[in-house]
XYZ file of C-alpha atoms in Angstrom:
441
model
C 13.768 29.710 -30.076
C 11.235 30.888 -29.210
C 8.287 30.017 -31.503
C 4.391 31.955 -31.917
C 4.018 28.005 -33.017
C 4.460 25.992 -29.919
C 7.813 24.239 -29.204
C 9.765 25.867 -31.781
C 9.288 24.311 -35.234
C 7.515 20.879 -33.906
C 3.859 19.611 -33.830
C 2.295 21.475 -30.501
C 0.380 19.472 -28.191
C -3.085 20.323 -28.648
C -6.573 19.691 -27.475
C -7.904 16.391 -26.837
C -10.706 14.950 -28.759
C -11.902 12.631 -31.158
C -11.414 11.868 -34.754
C -14.154 13.445 -37.023
C -15.802 11.221 -39.350
C -13.794 11.977 -42.429
C -10.554 11.831 -40.793
C -10.330 8.226 -42.183
C -8.499 8.302 -45.290
C -6.256 5.937 -47.147
C -2.270 5.458 -46.696
C -1.228 7.193 -49.064
C -3.800 8.525 -52.193
C -0.243 10.438 -54.017
C 2.408 8.667 -55.439
C 3.889 10.260 -58.834
C 1.116 11.859 -59.474
C -1.750 9.991 -58.522
C -5.529 11.474 -58.900
C -6.905 12.855 -55.692
C -7.766 11.392 -52.812
C -11.547 10.584 -52.689
C -11.348 9.962 -48.615
C -12.356 6.471 -49.143
C -10.629 3.672 -46.660
C -7.945 1.517 -47.995
C -6.759 -2.059 -46.692
C -3.198 -0.523 -45.669
C -1.954 0.425 -42.309
C -0.712 3.378 -41.954
C 2.921 4.357 -40.456
C 3.375 4.921 -36.744
C 4.601 8.619 -36.112
C 7.715 9.201 -34.853
C 8.702 6.225 -36.742
C 10.322 3.327 -35.153
C 13.642 4.406 -36.074
C 13.632 8.236 -34.954
C 15.555 9.660 -32.036
C 18.650 9.638 -33.322
C 21.082 11.845 -34.740
C 20.444 11.332 -38.332
C 16.776 11.051 -39.657
C 15.174 7.843 -40.550
C 15.488 6.743 -44.213
C 11.636 6.605 -43.958
C 11.509 10.412 -44.684
C 13.588 9.986 -48.122
C 11.175 6.946 -49.268
C 8.357 8.946 -48.677
C 9.679 11.987 -50.441
C 10.297 9.869 -53.308
C 7.443 7.787 -53.242
C 4.758 8.910 -51.018
C 5.220 12.911 -50.338
C 1.371 12.908 -48.933
C 0.146 9.932 -47.020
C -1.624 9.562 -44.125
C 0.239 8.420 -40.768
C -1.370 7.323 -37.157
C -0.020 9.679 -34.447
C 1.180 9.213 -31.245
C -2.504 9.332 -30.045
C -4.292 7.171 -32.279
C -5.546 9.745 -34.820
C -4.943 9.458 -38.544
C -3.603 12.659 -40.007
C -2.142 13.832 -43.350
C 2.080 13.608 -43.046
C 4.000 16.204 -45.720
C 6.859 15.700 -46.628
C 8.548 17.921 -49.952
C 10.033 21.371 -49.019
C 7.316 22.855 -51.769
C 4.209 21.574 -50.187
C 5.505 22.406 -46.421
C 6.405 25.302 -46.961
C 2.366 25.452 -48.957
C 0.751 24.310 -45.950
C 2.753 26.418 -43.310
C 2.148 29.945 -45.843
C -1.298 28.995 -46.577
C -4.112 30.509 -43.465
C -6.607 27.619 -44.502
C -4.334 24.912 -42.747
C -5.011 26.671 -39.210
C -4.021 26.840 -35.658
C -7.097 27.519 -33.918
C -8.959 24.520 -35.120
C -6.158 21.977 -33.790
C -7.797 22.915 -30.488
C -11.334 22.721 -31.194
C -13.154 19.363 -29.695
C -12.803 16.206 -32.323
C -10.250 17.633 -34.245
C -7.605 15.292 -34.553
C -4.655 14.537 -31.880
C -1.182 14.407 -32.233
C 0.405 14.826 -28.721
C 0.397 14.393 -25.243
C -0.421 17.845 -23.546
C -3.012 20.103 -24.315
C -2.580 23.535 -24.941
C -4.955 25.892 -23.455
C -7.417 27.599 -26.600
C -6.177 31.687 -25.764
C -2.774 30.323 -26.263
C -0.966 32.313 -29.164
C 0.288 28.948 -30.645
C -3.877 28.010 -31.106
C -5.181 31.386 -33.004
C -5.433 32.297 -36.373
C -5.192 36.227 -37.929
C -6.970 38.615 -36.480
C -6.462 37.119 -32.626
C -2.761 35.761 -33.695
C -2.001 38.983 -35.114
C -3.018 41.376 -32.172
C -1.152 39.064 -29.974
C 2.013 38.743 -31.909
C 2.523 42.496 -32.459
C 2.763 43.001 -28.391
C 5.842 40.905 -28.594
C 7.303 41.531 -31.631
C 8.834 44.545 -30.782
C 10.598 42.902 -27.963
C 12.803 39.814 -30.717
C 13.507 42.685 -33.619
C 16.836 41.841 -35.298
C 17.787 45.299 -34.022
C 16.993 44.056 -30.416
C 18.555 40.938 -30.354
C 21.894 42.628 -31.736
C 21.897 45.104 -28.410
C 21.851 41.929 -25.788
C 24.455 39.792 -28.130
C 27.180 41.406 -25.639
C 25.156 40.367 -22.825
C 25.049 37.193 -24.374
C 28.655 36.968 -25.161
C 29.352 37.577 -21.556
C 26.845 35.351 -20.147
C 28.167 32.409 -22.614
C 32.323 32.982 -21.756
C 31.210 32.494 -18.284
C 29.338 29.071 -18.627
C 32.838 27.919 -20.512
C 34.671 29.318 -17.647
C 32.389 27.066 -15.386
C 32.788 24.028 -18.156
C 36.462 23.924 -17.855
C 36.459 23.637 -13.909
C 34.236 20.457 -14.277
C 35.836 17.000 -14.132
C 36.029 15.223 -17.385
C 34.574 14.035 -19.161
C 31.875 16.881 -19.002
C 28.252 17.176 -19.792
C 28.090 20.105 -21.662
C 23.951 19.774 -22.163
C 23.907 19.998 -17.794
C 26.557 22.910 -17.547
C 26.334 24.955 -20.978
C 23.342 23.847 -23.242
C 20.691 24.160 -21.053
C 21.969 26.556 -18.934
C 22.865 29.712 -21.414
C 19.419 29.907 -22.801
C 17.480 29.522 -19.833
C 19.512 32.447 -18.575
C 18.530 34.113 -21.681
C 14.955 33.870 -21.489
C 15.010 34.695 -18.268
C 16.519 37.978 -18.236
C 13.881 38.883 -21.052
C 11.225 38.241 -18.952
C 12.558 38.586 -15.164
C 12.455 34.919 -14.226
C 13.865 34.466 -10.841
C 17.574 32.899 -11.059
C 16.224 30.803 -8.318
C 13.294 29.385 -9.863
C 14.981 28.316 -13.241
C 15.471 24.698 -12.131
C 11.417 24.212 -10.648
C 9.867 25.519 -14.362
C 12.617 23.491 -16.459
C 11.574 20.354 -15.057
C 7.730 21.465 -15.780
C 9.190 22.354 -19.263
C 10.728 19.221 -19.746
C 7.854 16.773 -18.519
C 5.026 18.439 -20.889
C 6.885 17.645 -23.948
C 6.196 13.820 -23.493
C 5.213 11.721 -26.219
C 4.347 9.019 -23.765
C 0.166 8.548 -23.644
C 0.618 6.213 -20.758
C 2.120 9.624 -18.776
C -1.068 12.161 -19.938
C -2.246 12.702 -16.249
C 1.293 13.612 -15.034
C 2.246 15.952 -18.409
C -1.419 17.912 -17.519
C -0.338 18.430 -13.523
C 3.208 19.357 -14.556
C 1.223 22.089 -17.270
C -0.987 23.294 -14.424
C 1.882 23.583 -12.208
C 3.780 25.892 -15.196
C 0.324 27.879 -15.741
C -0.109 28.256 -12.246
C 3.718 29.462 -11.810
C 3.464 32.243 -14.774
C 0.022 33.090 -12.877
C 1.692 34.199 -9.820
C 5.016 35.372 -11.310
C 2.454 38.226 -13.242
C 0.642 38.528 -9.726
C 4.070 39.412 -8.252
C 5.503 41.753 -11.243
C 1.784 43.708 -11.084
C 1.824 44.397 -7.129
C 6.020 45.264 -8.070
C 5.234 47.771 -10.712
C 4.730 51.833 -10.010
C 4.059 54.827 -11.656
C 7.519 56.046 -11.857
C 9.233 52.883 -12.814
C 9.806 51.731 -15.982
C 9.050 48.079 -16.699
C 12.097 45.980 -16.289
C 11.888 43.026 -18.667
C 9.302 41.854 -21.420
C 6.399 40.398 -18.729
C 6.202 43.205 -16.843
C 5.966 45.109 -20.316
C 2.970 42.812 -20.908
C 1.354 43.446 -17.757
C 0.930 47.028 -18.288
C -0.402 46.528 -22.048
C -3.120 44.716 -20.229
C -3.777 46.813 -17.580
C -3.600 50.536 -18.978
C -4.808 49.318 -22.732
C -6.865 46.136 -22.618
C -5.254 44.658 -25.616
C -4.900 41.345 -24.422
C -6.927 39.565 -21.379
C -5.468 37.830 -18.013
C -5.630 34.506 -19.273
C -3.964 35.499 -22.798
C -1.196 37.152 -21.000
C -0.324 33.871 -18.909
C -0.418 31.735 -21.866
C 1.491 34.234 -23.545
C 4.608 34.200 -20.528
C 4.205 30.584 -20.554
C 4.532 30.121 -24.000
C 7.621 32.348 -24.113
C 9.244 31.036 -21.554
C 8.586 26.986 -22.365
C 9.785 27.784 -26.260
C 12.374 30.196 -25.196
C 15.204 27.314 -24.254
C 14.149 24.350 -24.394
C 14.580 24.197 -28.514
C 17.750 26.187 -28.720
C 18.991 23.794 -25.703
C 18.292 21.041 -28.205
C 19.907 22.615 -31.158
C 22.805 23.745 -29.610
C 23.618 20.139 -28.242
C 22.633 18.584 -31.941
C 24.993 21.351 -33.799
C 28.008 19.939 -31.529
C 27.464 16.729 -31.621
C 27.371 16.906 -35.871
C 30.470 18.967 -35.570
C 32.574 17.207 -33.154
C 31.396 13.762 -35.390
C 33.898 14.485 -37.715
C 36.337 16.591 -36.192
C 37.751 18.326 -39.039
C 34.326 20.316 -39.074
C 35.090 21.708 -35.776
C 38.762 22.762 -36.386
C 37.443 24.145 -39.415
C 35.194 26.733 -37.225
C 38.462 26.720 -34.704
C 40.482 28.710 -37.884
C 37.905 30.661 -39.648
C 35.056 31.718 -36.926
C 33.688 34.636 -39.208
C 32.288 31.680 -41.506
C 30.466 30.674 -38.328
C 26.993 32.600 -39.072
C 26.552 30.631 -42.692
C 27.341 27.398 -40.374
C 24.414 28.084 -37.915
C 21.880 28.463 -40.925
C 23.644 25.033 -42.382
C 23.157 23.720 -39.176
C 19.312 24.406 -38.657
C 18.485 22.689 -41.922
C 20.607 19.509 -41.611
C 19.790 18.579 -37.362
C 16.230 18.308 -37.077
C 14.414 19.860 -34.123
C 11.761 16.824 -34.060
C 10.800 13.568 -35.234
C 7.151 15.237 -36.352
C 6.588 18.389 -37.481
C 3.954 20.990 -37.270
C 0.391 21.120 -36.824
C -2.769 22.369 -38.858
C -6.232 21.261 -39.297
C -7.533 22.016 -42.801
C -10.137 24.646 -42.011
C -11.972 24.067 -45.862
C -11.189 21.223 -48.453
C -7.585 22.149 -50.221
C -6.062 20.553 -53.395
C -2.065 20.402 -52.366
C -0.095 17.928 -55.054
C -2.916 16.329 -56.552
C -4.427 15.254 -53.231
C -7.878 16.566 -51.610
C -7.495 17.101 -48.137
C -10.611 18.014 -46.551
C -11.745 20.015 -43.952
C -11.587 18.591 -40.435
C -8.952 16.759 -41.628
C -5.330 17.056 -39.634
C -1.934 17.931 -41.301
C 1.704 17.797 -40.449
C 3.997 19.689 -42.067
C 7.658 17.913 -41.570
C 9.731 21.046 -41.723
C 13.014 18.174 -40.799
C 12.030 16.203 -43.741
C 11.552 19.300 -45.837
C 15.456 20.180 -45.086
C 16.701 17.060 -46.375
C 14.902 17.750 -50.426
C 17.074 17.487 -53.234
C 14.397 19.319 -55.175
C 15.430 22.632 -52.357
C 18.993 21.827 -51.553
C 22.073 20.487 -53.874
C 23.481 17.447 -52.154
C 21.059 17.871 -48.725
C 22.600 15.205 -46.659
C 26.129 16.497 -46.979
C 26.915 19.149 -44.689
C 28.145 22.022 -45.929
C 29.121 24.770 -43.939
C 29.590 27.477 -46.590
C 26.163 26.922 -48.025
C 24.837 29.591 -49.489
C 21.525 29.090 -51.002
C 19.762 27.780 -48.274
C 16.285 28.371 -47.586
C 15.987 26.118 -44.868
C 12.535 26.087 -42.648
C 13.590 25.616 -39.350
C 12.051 28.552 -38.363
C 9.006 27.992 -40.187
C 7.700 29.931 -42.832
C 4.093 32.344 -42.662
C 1.827 34.235 -39.944
C 3.683 31.814 -37.566
C 7.106 31.385 -38.365
C 9.346 31.572 -35.420
C 9.266 34.982 -33.527
C 12.521 34.263 -31.688
C 14.409 33.347 -34.639
C 16.433 36.612 -34.291
C 17.141 35.414 -30.417
C 17.863 31.821 -31.501
C 20.816 32.641 -34.230
C 22.607 35.447 -31.521
C 22.720 32.542 -29.349
C 23.373 29.515 -31.249
C 26.499 32.129 -33.036
C 27.857 32.823 -29.774
C 27.818 29.383 -28.214
C 29.974 28.561 -31.513
C 31.993 31.430 -31.187
C 32.928 31.346 -27.733
C 33.254 27.127 -27.413
C 35.292 26.908 -30.914
C 37.243 29.477 -28.940
C 37.970 28.640 -25.960
C 37.893 24.763 -26.378
C 39.502 24.552 -29.876
C 40.257 20.445 -28.850
C 37.077 19.817 -27.633
C 36.236 16.241 -28.692
C 33.078 13.577 -27.810
C 34.136 11.688 -24.998
C 31.665 8.641 -26.099
C 30.514 7.059 -29.925
C 28.150 8.828 -31.573
C 25.563 6.035 -31.368
C 26.409 5.336 -27.683
C 24.165 8.621 -27.168
C 21.033 8.463 -25.091
C 18.283 10.777 -27.130
C 15.461 11.800 -24.853
C 11.800 10.646 -26.380
C 9.747 14.095 -26.403
C 8.261 16.469 -28.458
C 12.095 18.341 -29.169
C 14.805 16.307 -30.273
C 17.912 16.072 -28.184
C 20.109 14.177 -26.090
C 20.031 13.836 -22.479
C 23.494 14.070 -21.947
C 26.820 14.976 -23.670
C 30.106 13.919 -22.416
C 32.486 16.065 -23.942
C 36.484 16.197 -23.470
C 38.335 19.753 -23.583
C-alpha cells in the first residue's frame, strides 16, 4: 500500500529530538468523561508502546481495555518519549482528519520521537498543506482507480506466474518469500521503472529502516542513506536516458520531467518521493497478504468459502483490512495548537498516535468487531487512513489483494498452514507481519 503517510498506516519514522517542556503529562486524564487534562504529572508510569504482548495475529487485549476505560492516554514510545495514544474509532478519525494535528511538526527539532529511523523534512510523509498538496497532486493520477483497473490484467498475470513457481517448490513452501513479497515488489518496480536485478538490494534496505530496535539506530540510518543514494542514482540514470522523442516509460521518469521542465518539485523532494513510493509500495502490501492468508487458513472454512464464492472476494478484502492491523502503534502527528479532543486538552507540541488497528476493532463503529465477517457490508474501516493523508496507493493495494486471493483460491483450493498459527515468528518492526509463512499446497 503506497501511503503518503509513510509506511502504510503506521507511525512514521521521524526527526530525532528531545521532548519539549510540556511533553510530560498524566498517563490517562480521560476515563468515562473525566475533565480535560491540566498537563500536570502523576505518579502513574505510562505504558510502553508497543505493548509487551504485541507482535502476533491477535491484537493485545490492552487495546480493548484502553478503548473501554482510557481511550486517550499517555504512553512511552520506544525512544523513551511520552505521547498521547488515541484508540477509539471516532477519535482516531478526528485526529487523522484535523490539520491541527500536523505531519510537518513531527520532524521539527524538539518533537517527541516514536521511531528509530529519521526521515528527511522534504518527504511528503512529513509535510502539511500546501506543500503536501503540491507533491500529492503530482502522483495522484498514477494511482487512480481507473489506472489501477487497467493494470489489473498485468497484476493477475504476475500473480499467476508466481503461483506457478510456488507450485514447483518443495513443500511446505514459504508463501511469504515466494509470493507475498515478490508480487508487490514486482508491481511497484513496474510502476517506477526499477531494474529487476536491483530488487533484492532495495528490499533489504527497506526492511531495515522499519526496525523498532533503538540499539540498531546506526545501522538503520546507514541503510536509509544507502536507499536514498540508490534512488538518487536511479533518478540520475533515468534522466540521462530521457530524450525529447521518447515519452516517459514509468512514473519516476514522469516525475523527472516534472522536475526538469516545470520545476514543480526540488531534486531532494523528487528523490524522497521516489524512495517513499518504493518502500511503502511493497512492505505494507506484502505483510497484509501474509496476515490475510493466516487469518483465512487459521479457520479453513473461511478459505473454502472464498474458493466456492470468488465473487465475495472484494468484500472479504475490506473486512480483512479492518480485521488485521498493519502495525503495533499507529499514525503519528504533533499538535500545532491546543486541541480539545473528547474532553482531553492536547497541548501544542505534544505528540499524538492515532491507533488505526484499535479503531478498526471499536464496537461503537462495528457490530461484533472481533468477529471476521467476510460479507460485512457496513465497513467504515480506517486501514488506509483518513483525511488529506489517506493512503495514496489504496486503489493499487485493493487490486493486488483481490487478485492475490482470486489467484491463490483458484489455484490452491486445499491450501493450509504447515505449522500452528502460534508457532509463526513475527517480525518486530513497524509493519506487522510474519518472517516466514510455511504452507502446504
